[in-house]
Amino acid sequence: MSNTFQISITRPDDWHVHLRENKMLETVYKDSSRVFGRCIAMPNLKVPITNSRVAIEYKKQILLLSQPQKFEVYVPCYLTDEMDLEDFLIGIKNKYFFGAKLYPTNTTTNSAYGVTKIEKIFPALEILENHNAPLLIHGERTGDAIDIFDREKYFIDTELKKIINKFQNLKIVLEHVSSAYGAEFIADGKDNLAATVTLHHLMLTKEDVFNGGINPHHFCMPVVKNKEDLKILRKYACSGNSKFFLGTDSAPHPITDKENVDDIKPGIYSSPVAIELYASIFEEERSLENLEKFASFNGSNFYNLPYNDGKITLRKEEWINPEFTSNKDVKIKNFMGGQKIKWKVVSN
Ligand code: NCD
Ligand code: ZN
């Protein structure tokens, strides 16, 4: 199937991306649908997707975009303390929602409406469990006494264990797992527990964010961590382990928001180079034969979805990634913008 210079894999999916809304949506949609067959579009919009009406509206907005190829978008419901459970049940049953997303309050972009106390959403989790719908989690807990690098561990030990104990059959995805502790926890868990892994958590360490003054373009939540964390994350992602799959967490912000030193928005925009950089990582780890499992199979299997039709082909060929993605009045800094990329998509 592959030789030294070229590799073909079943069309991959992005199981965690921020497509955003309005002008931004058009641009981001184009980059995301370039190679991916399906995606889970995160619901933390300016008006978050907390009910089925907003979910249906959002999907309509997406359907208006020109579709160069089939690109299926799934949207989870944004869980809140005071949610309308009747509407939630209808949304889950009718598949307006692809499961639900838990943002503990004030942990990341547009999480102000998130959950203040995990017990508040137990009735919603019961609905998810009964309908075999997944719970996607931003697994961080904040607090004055909690170091920014320990937020994931703290969330796992206090909240996630509680959820797992109470809802033993609930399908759970720890999104953008960022620490060795988190990755080991997932690997050791039951089959209904999995994780998405981003590019940046496989490529960057905290030095890339904080050394020599903060680099806003490497600043994201959960923040990237130590070399040891990166090593363990690479080990699990590249091993083909079925509990780990591709989710870029590509999260664009206008460059003006990223470079506003008083309020740097967390989020890294990687969609334009995502599959290419994952290929580089798997190559570095001498695991290219596992890229297809991570990118095209593990997520589908976890979500009980069929594999995509068709294949994409990547060739070992250098090209320069443009520094920005611009379109009308949208300007976004690309992850690894201006840098040499070693793999190129030659057929999609
Ligand atoms: C995301 C965003 O900008 O919406 N930011 C980020 O740093 N990853 C939200 C998220 O997934 O945490
Ligand atoms: Zn995200």
Short mmCIF file of C-alpha atoms and ligand atoms in Angstrom, two decimals, residues 16 18 20 44 101 103 108-109 138 176 219-221 249 251 253 266-267, ligand 1:
data_model
loop_
_atom_site.label_atom_id
_atom_site.label_comp_id
_atom_site.label_asym_id
_atom_site.label_seq_id
_atom_site.Cartn_x
_atom_site.Cartn_y
_atom_site.Cartn_z
CA HIS A 16 -12.72 17.83 16.96
CA HIS A 18 -14.00 24.64 15.50
CA ARG A 20 -17.01 28.83 13.88
CA ASN A 44 -18.86 26.89 21.60
CA LYS A 101 -19.96 18.55 24.94
CA TYR A 103 -17.18 22.61 29.03
CA THR A 108 -11.56 28.03 27.41
CA THR A 109 -13.01 30.18 24.60
CA HIS A 138 -13.02 19.54 27.70
CA HIS A 176 -7.43 17.03 23.13
CA PHE A 219 -1.24 29.36 23.11
CA CYS A 220 -4.21 27.02 23.40
CA MET A 221 -6.28 25.18 25.96
CA ASP A 249 -8.86 21.10 17.76
CA ALA A 251 -9.48 26.72 16.57
CA HIS A 253 -9.20 33.39 15.87
CA PRO A 266 -6.47 30.42 23.17
CA GLY A 267 -6.63 28.35 19.98
C1 NCD B 1 -10.83 26.52 21.54
C2 NCD B 1 -11.55 27.70 20.89
O1 NCD B 1 -10.90 28.69 20.56
O2 NCD B 1 -12.75 27.60 20.67
N1 NCD B 1 -9.57 26.96 22.04
C3 NCD B 1 -8.49 26.20 22.32
O3 NCD B 1 -7.52 26.72 22.83
N2 NCD B 1 -8.47 24.92 22.03
C4 NCD B 1 -11.69 25.92 22.58
C5 NCD B 1 -11.23 24.59 23.10
O4 NCD B 1 -11.34 23.57 22.43
O5 NCD B 1 -10.71 24.56 24.22
#
